[in-house]
Short mmCIF file of C-alpha atoms and ligand atoms in Angstrom, two decimals:
data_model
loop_
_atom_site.label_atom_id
_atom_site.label_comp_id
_atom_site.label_asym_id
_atom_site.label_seq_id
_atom_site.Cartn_x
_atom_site.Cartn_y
_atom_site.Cartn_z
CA UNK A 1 -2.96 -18.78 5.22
CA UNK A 2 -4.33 -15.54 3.83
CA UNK A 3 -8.08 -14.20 4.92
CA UNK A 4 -9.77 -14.04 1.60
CA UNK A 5 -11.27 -17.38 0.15
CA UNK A 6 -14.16 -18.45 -1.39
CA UNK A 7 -17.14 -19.68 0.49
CA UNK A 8 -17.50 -22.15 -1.85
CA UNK A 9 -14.46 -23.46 -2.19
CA UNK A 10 -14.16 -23.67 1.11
CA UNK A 11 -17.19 -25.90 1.45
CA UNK A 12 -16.80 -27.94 -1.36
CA UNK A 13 -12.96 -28.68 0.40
CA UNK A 14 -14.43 -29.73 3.25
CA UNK A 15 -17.11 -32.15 1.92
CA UNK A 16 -13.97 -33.55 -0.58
CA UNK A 17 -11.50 -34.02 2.30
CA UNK A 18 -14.14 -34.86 4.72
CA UNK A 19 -14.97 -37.75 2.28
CA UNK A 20 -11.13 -38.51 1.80
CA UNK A 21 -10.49 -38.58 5.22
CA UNK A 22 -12.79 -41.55 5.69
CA UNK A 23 -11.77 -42.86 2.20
CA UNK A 24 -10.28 -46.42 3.77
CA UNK A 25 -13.88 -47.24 5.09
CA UNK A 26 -16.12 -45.51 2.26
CA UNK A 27 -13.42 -46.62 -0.57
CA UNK A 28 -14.82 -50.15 -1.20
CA UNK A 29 -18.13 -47.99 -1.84
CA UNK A 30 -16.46 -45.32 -4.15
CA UNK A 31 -15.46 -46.78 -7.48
CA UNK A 32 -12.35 -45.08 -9.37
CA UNK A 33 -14.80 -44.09 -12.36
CA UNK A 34 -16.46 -41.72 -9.43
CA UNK A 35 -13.69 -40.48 -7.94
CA UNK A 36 -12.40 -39.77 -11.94
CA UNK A 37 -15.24 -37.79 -12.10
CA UNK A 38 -14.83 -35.97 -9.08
CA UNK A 39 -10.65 -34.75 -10.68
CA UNK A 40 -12.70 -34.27 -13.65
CA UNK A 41 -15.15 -31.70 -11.66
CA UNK A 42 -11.79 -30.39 -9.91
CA UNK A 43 -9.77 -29.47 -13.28
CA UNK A 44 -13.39 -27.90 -14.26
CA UNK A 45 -12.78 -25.67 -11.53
CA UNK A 46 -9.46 -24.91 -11.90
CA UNK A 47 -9.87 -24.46 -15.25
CA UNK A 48 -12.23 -21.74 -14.66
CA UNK A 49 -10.54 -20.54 -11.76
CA UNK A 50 -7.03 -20.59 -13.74
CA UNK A 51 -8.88 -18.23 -16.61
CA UNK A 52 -10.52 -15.58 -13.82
CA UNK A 53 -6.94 -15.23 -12.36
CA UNK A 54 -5.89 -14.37 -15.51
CA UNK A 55 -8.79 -11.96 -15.92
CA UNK A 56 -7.95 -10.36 -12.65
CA UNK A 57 -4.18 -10.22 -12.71
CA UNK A 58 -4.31 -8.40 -16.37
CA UNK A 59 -6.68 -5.66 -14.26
CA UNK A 60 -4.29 -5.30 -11.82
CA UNK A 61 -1.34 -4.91 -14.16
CA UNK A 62 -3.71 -1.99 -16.17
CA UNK A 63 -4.69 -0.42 -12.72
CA UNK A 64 -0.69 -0.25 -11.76
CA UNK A 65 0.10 1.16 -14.97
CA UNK A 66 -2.63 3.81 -14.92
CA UNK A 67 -1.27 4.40 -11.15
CA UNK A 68 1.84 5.16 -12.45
CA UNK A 69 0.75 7.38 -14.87
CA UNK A 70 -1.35 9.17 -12.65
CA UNK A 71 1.59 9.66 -10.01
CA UNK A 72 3.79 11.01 -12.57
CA UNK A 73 1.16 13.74 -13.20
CA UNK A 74 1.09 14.35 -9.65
CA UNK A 75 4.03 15.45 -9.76
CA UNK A 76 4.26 17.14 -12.73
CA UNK A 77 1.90 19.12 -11.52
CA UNK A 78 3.91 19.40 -7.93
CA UNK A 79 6.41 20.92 -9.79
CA UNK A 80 4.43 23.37 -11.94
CA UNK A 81 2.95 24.77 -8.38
CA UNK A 82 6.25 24.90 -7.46
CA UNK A 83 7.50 27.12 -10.07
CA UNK A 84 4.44 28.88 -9.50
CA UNK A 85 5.08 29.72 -5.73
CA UNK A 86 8.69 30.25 -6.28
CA UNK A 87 6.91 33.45 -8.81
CA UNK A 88 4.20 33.91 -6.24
CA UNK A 89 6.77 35.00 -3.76
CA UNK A 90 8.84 37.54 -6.26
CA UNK A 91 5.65 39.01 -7.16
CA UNK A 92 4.77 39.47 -3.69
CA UNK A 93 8.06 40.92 -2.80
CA UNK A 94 7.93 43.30 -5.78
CA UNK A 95 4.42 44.23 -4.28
CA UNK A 96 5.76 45.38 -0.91
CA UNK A 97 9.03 46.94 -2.21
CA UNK A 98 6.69 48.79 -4.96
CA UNK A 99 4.41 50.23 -2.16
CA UNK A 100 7.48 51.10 -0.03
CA UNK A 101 8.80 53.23 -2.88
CA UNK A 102 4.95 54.93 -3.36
CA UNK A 103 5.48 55.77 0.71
CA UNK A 104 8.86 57.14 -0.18
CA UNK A 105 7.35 59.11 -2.87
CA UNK A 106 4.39 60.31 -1.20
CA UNK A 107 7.43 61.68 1.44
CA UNK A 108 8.71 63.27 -1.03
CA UNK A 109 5.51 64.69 -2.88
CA UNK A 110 4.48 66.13 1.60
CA UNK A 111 7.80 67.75 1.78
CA UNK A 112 7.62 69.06 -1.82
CA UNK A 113 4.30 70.18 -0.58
CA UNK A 114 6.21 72.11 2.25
CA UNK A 115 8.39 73.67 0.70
CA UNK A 116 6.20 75.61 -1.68
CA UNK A 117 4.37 76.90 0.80
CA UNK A 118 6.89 78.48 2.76
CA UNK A 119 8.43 79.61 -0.67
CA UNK A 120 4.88 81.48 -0.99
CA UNK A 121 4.57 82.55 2.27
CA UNK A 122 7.92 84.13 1.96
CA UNK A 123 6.76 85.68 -1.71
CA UNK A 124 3.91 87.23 0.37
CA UNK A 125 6.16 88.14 3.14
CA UNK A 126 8.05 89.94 0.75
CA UNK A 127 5.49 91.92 -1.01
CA UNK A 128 4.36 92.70 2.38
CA UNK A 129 7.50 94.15 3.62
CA UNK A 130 7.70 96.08 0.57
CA UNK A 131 4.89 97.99 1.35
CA UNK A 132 5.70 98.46 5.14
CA UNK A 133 9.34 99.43 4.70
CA UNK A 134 7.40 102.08 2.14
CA UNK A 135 5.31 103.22 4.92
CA UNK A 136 2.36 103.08 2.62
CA UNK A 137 0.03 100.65 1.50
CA UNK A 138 0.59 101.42 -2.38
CA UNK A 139 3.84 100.19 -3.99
CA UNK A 140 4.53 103.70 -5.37
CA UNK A 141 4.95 104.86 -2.29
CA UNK A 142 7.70 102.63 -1.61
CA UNK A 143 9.57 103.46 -4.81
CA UNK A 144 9.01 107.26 -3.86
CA UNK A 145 10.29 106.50 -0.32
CA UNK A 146 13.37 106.50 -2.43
CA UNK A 147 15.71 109.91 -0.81
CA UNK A 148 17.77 109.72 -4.39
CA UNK A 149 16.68 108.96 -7.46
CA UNK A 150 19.73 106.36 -7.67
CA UNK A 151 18.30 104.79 -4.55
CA UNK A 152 14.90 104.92 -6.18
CA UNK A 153 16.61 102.53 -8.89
CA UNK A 154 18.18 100.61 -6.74
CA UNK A 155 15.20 99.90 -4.95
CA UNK A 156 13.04 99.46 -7.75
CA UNK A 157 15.64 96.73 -8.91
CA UNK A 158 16.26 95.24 -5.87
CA UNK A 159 12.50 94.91 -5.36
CA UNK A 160 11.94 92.84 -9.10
CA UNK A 161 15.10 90.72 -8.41
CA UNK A 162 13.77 89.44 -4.98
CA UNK A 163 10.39 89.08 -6.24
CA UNK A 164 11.85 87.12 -9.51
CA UNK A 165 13.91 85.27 -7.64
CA UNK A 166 11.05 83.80 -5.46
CA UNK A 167 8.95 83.45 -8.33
CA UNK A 168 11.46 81.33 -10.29
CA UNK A 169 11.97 79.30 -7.07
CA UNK A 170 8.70 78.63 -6.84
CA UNK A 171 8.21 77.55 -10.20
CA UNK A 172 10.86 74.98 -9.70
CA UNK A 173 9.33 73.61 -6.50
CA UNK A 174 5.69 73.67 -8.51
CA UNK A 175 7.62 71.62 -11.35
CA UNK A 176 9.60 69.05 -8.85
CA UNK A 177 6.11 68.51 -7.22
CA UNK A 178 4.39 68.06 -10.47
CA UNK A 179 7.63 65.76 -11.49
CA UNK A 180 7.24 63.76 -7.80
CA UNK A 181 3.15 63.44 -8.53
CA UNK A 182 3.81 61.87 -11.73
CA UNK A 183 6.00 59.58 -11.00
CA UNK A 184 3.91 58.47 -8.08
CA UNK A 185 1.15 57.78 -10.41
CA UNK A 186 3.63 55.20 -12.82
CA UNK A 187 4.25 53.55 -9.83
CA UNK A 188 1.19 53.27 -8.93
CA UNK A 189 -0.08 51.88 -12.21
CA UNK A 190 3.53 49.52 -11.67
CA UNK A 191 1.56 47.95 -8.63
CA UNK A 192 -1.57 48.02 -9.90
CA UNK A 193 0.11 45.40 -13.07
CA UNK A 194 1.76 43.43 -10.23
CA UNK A 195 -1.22 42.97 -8.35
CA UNK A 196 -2.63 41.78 -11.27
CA UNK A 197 0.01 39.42 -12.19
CA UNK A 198 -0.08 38.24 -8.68
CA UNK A 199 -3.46 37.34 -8.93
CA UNK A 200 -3.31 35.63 -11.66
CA UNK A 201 -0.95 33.36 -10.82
CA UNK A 202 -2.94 32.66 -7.52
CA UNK A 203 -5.38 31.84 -10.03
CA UNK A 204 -3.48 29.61 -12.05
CA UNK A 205 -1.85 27.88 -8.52
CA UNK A 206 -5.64 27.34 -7.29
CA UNK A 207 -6.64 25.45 -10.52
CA UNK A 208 -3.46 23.50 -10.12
CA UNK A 209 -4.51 22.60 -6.74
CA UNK A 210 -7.30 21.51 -7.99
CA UNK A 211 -6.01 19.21 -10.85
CA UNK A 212 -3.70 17.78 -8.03
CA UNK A 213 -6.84 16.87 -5.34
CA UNK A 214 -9.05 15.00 -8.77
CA UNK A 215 -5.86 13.35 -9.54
CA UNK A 216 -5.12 12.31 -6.24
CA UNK A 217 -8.69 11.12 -5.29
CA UNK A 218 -7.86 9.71 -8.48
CA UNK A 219 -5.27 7.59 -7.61
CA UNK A 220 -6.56 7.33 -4.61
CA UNK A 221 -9.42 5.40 -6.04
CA UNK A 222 -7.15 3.50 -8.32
CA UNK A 223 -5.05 2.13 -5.26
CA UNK A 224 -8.35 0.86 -3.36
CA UNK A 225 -9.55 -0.97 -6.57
CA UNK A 226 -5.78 -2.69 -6.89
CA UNK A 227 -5.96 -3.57 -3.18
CA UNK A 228 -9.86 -4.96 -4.15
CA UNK A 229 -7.79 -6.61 -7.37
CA UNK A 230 -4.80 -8.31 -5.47
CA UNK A 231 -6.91 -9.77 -2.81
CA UNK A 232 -8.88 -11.74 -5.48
CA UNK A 233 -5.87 -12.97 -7.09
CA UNK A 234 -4.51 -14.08 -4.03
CA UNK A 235 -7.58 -15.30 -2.95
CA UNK A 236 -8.05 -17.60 -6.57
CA UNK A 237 -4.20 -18.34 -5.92
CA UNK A 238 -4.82 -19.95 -3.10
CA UNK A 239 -8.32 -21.27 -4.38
CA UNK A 240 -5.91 -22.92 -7.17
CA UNK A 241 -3.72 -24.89 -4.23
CA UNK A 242 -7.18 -25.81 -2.61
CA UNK A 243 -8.24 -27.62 -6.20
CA UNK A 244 -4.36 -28.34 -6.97
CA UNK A 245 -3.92 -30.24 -3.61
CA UNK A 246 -7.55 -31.67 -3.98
CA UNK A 247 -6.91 -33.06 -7.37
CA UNK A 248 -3.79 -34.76 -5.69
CA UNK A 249 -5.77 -36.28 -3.04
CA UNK A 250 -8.43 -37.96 -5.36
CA UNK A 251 -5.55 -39.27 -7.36
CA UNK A 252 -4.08 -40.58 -4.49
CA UNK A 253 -7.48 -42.24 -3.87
CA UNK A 254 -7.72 -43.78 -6.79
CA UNK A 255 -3.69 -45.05 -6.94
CA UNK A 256 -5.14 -46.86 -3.34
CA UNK A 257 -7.90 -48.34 -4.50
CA UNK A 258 -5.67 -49.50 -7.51
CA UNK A 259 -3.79 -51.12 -5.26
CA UNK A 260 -6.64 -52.41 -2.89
CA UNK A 261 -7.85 -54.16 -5.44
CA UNK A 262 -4.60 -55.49 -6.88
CA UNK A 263 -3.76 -56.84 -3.49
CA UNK A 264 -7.41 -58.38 -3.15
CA UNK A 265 -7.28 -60.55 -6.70
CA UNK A 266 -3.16 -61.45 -5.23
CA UNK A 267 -4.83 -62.91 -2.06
CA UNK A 268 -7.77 -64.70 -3.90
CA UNK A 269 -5.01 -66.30 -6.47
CA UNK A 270 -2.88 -67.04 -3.61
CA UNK A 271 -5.78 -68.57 -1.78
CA UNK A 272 -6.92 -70.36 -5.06
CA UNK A 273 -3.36 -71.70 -5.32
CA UNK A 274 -2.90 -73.05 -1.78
CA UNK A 275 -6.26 -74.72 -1.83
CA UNK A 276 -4.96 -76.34 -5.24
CA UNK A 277 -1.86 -76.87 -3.40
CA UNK A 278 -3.81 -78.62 -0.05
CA UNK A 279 -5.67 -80.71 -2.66
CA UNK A 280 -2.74 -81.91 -4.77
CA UNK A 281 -1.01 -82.82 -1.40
CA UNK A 282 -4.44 -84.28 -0.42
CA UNK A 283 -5.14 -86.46 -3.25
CA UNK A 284 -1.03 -87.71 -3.10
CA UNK A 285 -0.58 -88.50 0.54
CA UNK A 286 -4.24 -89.32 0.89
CA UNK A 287 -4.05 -88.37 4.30
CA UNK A 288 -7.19 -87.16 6.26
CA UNK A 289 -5.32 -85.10 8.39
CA UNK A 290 -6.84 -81.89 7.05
CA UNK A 291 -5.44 -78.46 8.85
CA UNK A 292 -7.72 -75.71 9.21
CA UNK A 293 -4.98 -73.48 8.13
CA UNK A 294 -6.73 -72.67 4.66
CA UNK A 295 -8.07 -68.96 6.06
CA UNK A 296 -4.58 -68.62 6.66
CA UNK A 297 -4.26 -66.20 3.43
CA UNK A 298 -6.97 -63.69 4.65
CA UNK A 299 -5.19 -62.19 7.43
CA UNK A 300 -2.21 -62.39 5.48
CA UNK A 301 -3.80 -59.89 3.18
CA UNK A 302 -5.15 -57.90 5.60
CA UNK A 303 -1.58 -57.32 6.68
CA UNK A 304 -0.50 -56.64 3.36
CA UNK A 305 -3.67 -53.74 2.64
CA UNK A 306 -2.21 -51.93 6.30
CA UNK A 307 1.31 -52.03 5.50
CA UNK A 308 0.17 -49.65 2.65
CA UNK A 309 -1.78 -47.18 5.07
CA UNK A 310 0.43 -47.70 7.71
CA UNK A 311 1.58 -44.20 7.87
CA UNK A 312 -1.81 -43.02 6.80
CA UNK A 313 -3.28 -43.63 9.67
CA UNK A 314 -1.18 -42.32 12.67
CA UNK A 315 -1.83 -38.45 12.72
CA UNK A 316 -4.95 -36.22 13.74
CA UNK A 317 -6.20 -33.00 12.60
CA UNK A 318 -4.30 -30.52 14.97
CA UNK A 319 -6.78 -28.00 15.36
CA UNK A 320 -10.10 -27.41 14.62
CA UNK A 321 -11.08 -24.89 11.33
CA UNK A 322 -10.84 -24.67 7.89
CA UNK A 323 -8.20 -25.91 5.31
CA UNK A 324 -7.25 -22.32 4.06
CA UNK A 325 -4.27 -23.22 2.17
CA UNK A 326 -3.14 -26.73 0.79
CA UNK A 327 0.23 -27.97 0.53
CA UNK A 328 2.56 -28.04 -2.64
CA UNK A 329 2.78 -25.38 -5.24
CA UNK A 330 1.90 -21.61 -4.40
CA UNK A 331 2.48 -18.80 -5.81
CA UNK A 332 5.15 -20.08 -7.74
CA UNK A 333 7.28 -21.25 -4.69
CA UNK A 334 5.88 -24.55 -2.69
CA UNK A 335 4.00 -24.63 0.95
CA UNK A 336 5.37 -27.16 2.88
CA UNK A 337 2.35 -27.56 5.12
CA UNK A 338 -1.68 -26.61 5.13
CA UNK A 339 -3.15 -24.15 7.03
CA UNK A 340 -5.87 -24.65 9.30
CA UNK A 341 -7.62 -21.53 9.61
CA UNK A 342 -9.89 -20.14 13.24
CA UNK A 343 -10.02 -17.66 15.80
CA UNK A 344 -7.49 -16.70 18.27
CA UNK A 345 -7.18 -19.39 20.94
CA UNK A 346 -8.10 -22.19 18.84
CA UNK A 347 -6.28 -25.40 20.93
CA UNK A 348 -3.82 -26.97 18.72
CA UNK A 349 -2.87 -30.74 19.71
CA UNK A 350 -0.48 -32.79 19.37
CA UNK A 351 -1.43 -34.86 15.70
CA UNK A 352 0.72 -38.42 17.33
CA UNK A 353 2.64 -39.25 20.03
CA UNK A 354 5.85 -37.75 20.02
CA UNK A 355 8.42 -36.12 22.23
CA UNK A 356 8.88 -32.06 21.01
CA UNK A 357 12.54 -31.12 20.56
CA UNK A 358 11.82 -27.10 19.66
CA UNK A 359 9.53 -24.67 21.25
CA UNK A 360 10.93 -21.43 20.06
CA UNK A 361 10.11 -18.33 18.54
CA UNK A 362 11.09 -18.18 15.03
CA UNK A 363 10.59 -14.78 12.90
CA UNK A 364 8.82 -16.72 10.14
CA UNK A 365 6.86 -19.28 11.97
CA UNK A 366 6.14 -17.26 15.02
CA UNK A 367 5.76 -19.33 18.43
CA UNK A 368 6.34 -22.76 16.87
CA UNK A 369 6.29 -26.16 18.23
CA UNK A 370 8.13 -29.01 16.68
CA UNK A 371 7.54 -32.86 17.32
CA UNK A 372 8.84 -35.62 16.79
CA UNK A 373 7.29 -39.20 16.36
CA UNK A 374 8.33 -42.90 16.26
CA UNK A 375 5.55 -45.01 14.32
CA UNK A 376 6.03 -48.19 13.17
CA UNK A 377 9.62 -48.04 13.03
CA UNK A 378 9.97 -44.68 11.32
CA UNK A 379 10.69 -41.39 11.99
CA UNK A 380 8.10 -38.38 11.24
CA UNK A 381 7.96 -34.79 12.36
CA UNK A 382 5.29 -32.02 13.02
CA UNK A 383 5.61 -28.48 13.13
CA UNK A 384 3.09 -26.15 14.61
CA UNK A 385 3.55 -22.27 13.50
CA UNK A 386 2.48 -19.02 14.24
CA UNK A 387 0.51 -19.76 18.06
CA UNK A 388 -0.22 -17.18 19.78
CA UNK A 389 1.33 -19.29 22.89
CA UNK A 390 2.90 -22.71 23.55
CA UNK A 391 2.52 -24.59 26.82
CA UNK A 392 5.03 -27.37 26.24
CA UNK A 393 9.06 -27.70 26.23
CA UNK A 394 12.06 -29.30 24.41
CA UNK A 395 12.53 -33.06 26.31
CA UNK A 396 8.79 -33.00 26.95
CA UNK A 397 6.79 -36.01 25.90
CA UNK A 398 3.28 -35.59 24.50
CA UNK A 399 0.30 -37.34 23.72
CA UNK A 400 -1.90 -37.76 20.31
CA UNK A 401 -4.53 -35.06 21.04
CA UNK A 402 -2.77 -33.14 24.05
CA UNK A 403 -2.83 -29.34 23.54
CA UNK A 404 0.55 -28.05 23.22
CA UNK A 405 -0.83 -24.35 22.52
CA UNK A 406 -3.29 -21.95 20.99
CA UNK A 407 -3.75 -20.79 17.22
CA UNK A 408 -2.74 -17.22 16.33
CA UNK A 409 -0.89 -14.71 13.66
CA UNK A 410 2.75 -14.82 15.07
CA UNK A 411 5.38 -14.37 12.54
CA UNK A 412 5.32 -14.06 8.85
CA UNK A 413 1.25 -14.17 9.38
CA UNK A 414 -1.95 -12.22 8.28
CA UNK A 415 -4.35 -13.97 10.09
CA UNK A 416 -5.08 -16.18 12.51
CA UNK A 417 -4.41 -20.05 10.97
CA UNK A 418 -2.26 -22.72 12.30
CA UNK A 419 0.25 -23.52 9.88
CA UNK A 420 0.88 -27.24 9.96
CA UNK A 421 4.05 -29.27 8.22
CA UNK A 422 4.38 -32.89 8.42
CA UNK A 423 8.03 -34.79 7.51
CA UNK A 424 8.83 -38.11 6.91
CA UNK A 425 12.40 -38.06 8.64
CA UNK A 426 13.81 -34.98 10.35
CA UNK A 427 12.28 -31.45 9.52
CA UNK A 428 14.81 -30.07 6.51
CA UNK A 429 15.12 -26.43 6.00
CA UNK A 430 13.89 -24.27 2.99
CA UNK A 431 12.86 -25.50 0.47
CA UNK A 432 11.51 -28.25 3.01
CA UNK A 433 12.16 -31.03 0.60
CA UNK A 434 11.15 -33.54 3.58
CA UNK A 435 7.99 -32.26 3.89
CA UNK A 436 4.74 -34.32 3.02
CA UNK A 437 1.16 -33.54 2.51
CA UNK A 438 -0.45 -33.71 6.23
CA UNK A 439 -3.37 -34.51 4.91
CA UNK A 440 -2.27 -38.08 3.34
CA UNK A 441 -1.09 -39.02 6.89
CA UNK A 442 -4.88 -37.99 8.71
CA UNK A 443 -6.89 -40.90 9.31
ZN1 ZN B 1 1.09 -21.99 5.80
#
């Protein structure tokens, strides 16, 4: 199934089943005490494997929990810049109306400006005329211009009031200048405070940036180390169905030789009895009419020892690779089949005779072939999943060996394997209750 296995495992799985596969020639040579010590070997292994997965799934439970504490600083800290930008802005606006209102100001401070010089001008103007309307350059003169002494007076006042009356004008302009100038210079000093505000906060919003690009390489680094983390746990999860399907197998081995050699001491007793028998009859008809019928027994037992690997023997590896996932137990559900795993294109054969009754696509198998066989009188059926092609039909009969297609990663795949289930009967659906271990029916 999945990429990541171990080397080793891998080898040693291939030397085991390699071994098992030839296990009804090379049993007679194997005793059960070495195949014992081979499931002894195999719990070592899973033993060890068992307390690394462990190991590995409590790091990946710390590294999601420190990822989760890390995101939630994230973005606490998303929302602090946030905050921060929402200020950033006001501050920003404040700048710009606060420079609009100096502009307005200085306006006001130019026309100010303006105005007291034409109020001087005029003051000069006015002294000016005095002195021209007096036809003399001295201001006596004018007053003496005067043809009564009552227009002397009034002359004299009317002179002072004018000239007061600009003067006190002037004053006032002087004074709303001097007003204009100083508030100009509190706003000034207003801006100057908001432009330091302002860059503060930038400040404080580029150290926040900051925190949030550590903590995000952070968790950044965090995520590559739990991706590191989960493919080693699923790589020892599937290195425990390798050793859990192994330790099966050599089991099964043994249970066989159990009963090879059970069925070997039946056949000598029975042959021990019918010779006692043939004598007995012997000795009480005393007839020489001797049948050589005694070897009789031997092929009887020979029958016997292939009824038991009848169905043993009937199937072929479909494709050519590695055994990347065992069947039975995994990940706390149950694979119905094994997985052969090689490149792209990889023929994949027919594993018996058989006539296929689906060639489909199927969302979870991908391109799938399914088969089904009559052997010996029962009824068994193959399913080939996730090919990246098929070259065969419903109806169609096939051949042990015949390529019906070509491996790939169709479907609910990660890889390209050939995932391969074997049934005694009719495939059933999930949970695939029907399904058998492939690899007891290779011969
Ligand atoms: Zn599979």
């Amino acid at each position: 199934m999945k990429s990541t296995l171990l080397r080793t495992t891998m080898v040693f799985g291939l030397t085991v089943s390699t071994a098992l596969a030839y296990s009804g020639v090379s049993a007679y040579a194997e005793t059960s005490s070495d195949i014992q010590q081979k499931i002894n070997n195999v719990q070592k292994k899973q033993e060890q494997n068992q307390s690394d997965l462990n190991k590995s799934k409590k790091e990946l439970q710390s590294n999601n929990n420190k990822q989760q504490s890390v995101a939630s600083q994230i973005q606490e800290v998303d929302e602090n810049i946030e905050n921060l930008n929402v200020k950033i802005t006001g501050k920003e606006n404040q700048v710009a109306d606060t420079k609009k209102e100096i502009e307005h100001l200085n306006k006001e401070i130019d026309a100010a400006k303006e105005r007291i010089k034409k109020r001087d001008r005029i003051l000069k103007e006015r002294v000016k005329t005095m002195y021209i309307n007096g036809g003399s350059v001295k201001p006596m003169e004018v007053l003496l211009g005067a043809k009564s002494f009552g227009d002397f007076v009034d002359r004299v006042l009317a002179l002072n009031t004018i000239a007061k009356q600009d003067k006190k004008l002037l004053r006032e302009q002087q004074e709303d200048k001097k007003l204009l100038e100083e508030k100009q210079a509190q706003v000034k000093q207003k801006l100057d405070q908001i432009k330091a505000d302002l860059a503060d906060m930038k400040s404080m919003k580029a150290d926040l940036d900051q925190q949030k690009a550590k903590k995000q390489s952070l968790l950044k680094d965090l995520k590559s180390k739990a991706s590191e983390l989960h493919e080693d746990v699923v790589g020892k999860q599937e290195q425990a169905d390798i050793l859990a399907s192994q330790e099966q197998v050599l089991k099964n081995n043994i249970a066989k030789l159990k009963a090879q050699e059970e069925a070997r001491k039946k056949a000598q007793e029975e042959a021990k009895r019918k010779a006692a028998a043939a004598k007995e009859k012997e000795a009480k008809q005393s007839a020489p009419v001797s049948r050589s019928s005694d070897p009789n027994p031997a092929p009887a037992t020979t029958r016997s020892t292939q009824s038991a690997p009848e169905s043993s023997a009937n199937f072929i590896m479909p494709a050519a690779g590695v055994i990347s996932s065992g069947f039975g137990a995994r990940d706390g559900g149950f694979h119905p089949g094994i997985d052969i795993a090689s490149s792209t294109g990889t023929p994949i054969h027919a594993a018996a005779d058989g006539v296929v009754f689906r060639a489909y696509h199927s969302s979870s198998y991908g391109n799938c072939v399914m088969i089904t066989h009559r052997i010996n009188g029962h009824t068994y059926t193959t399913v080939y999943a996730h090919m990246s092609g098929y070259n065969v039909s419903a109806g169609q009969a096939v051949s042990q060996g015949q390529t019906i297609g070509a491996m790939g990663s169709t479907g609910d795949s990660t890889g390209p394997h050939l995932h391969f289930e074997l049934y005694q009967g009719p495939w059933t659906p999930p949970p695939h209750n029907g399904a058998v271990n492939p690899l007891n029916y290779i011969g």
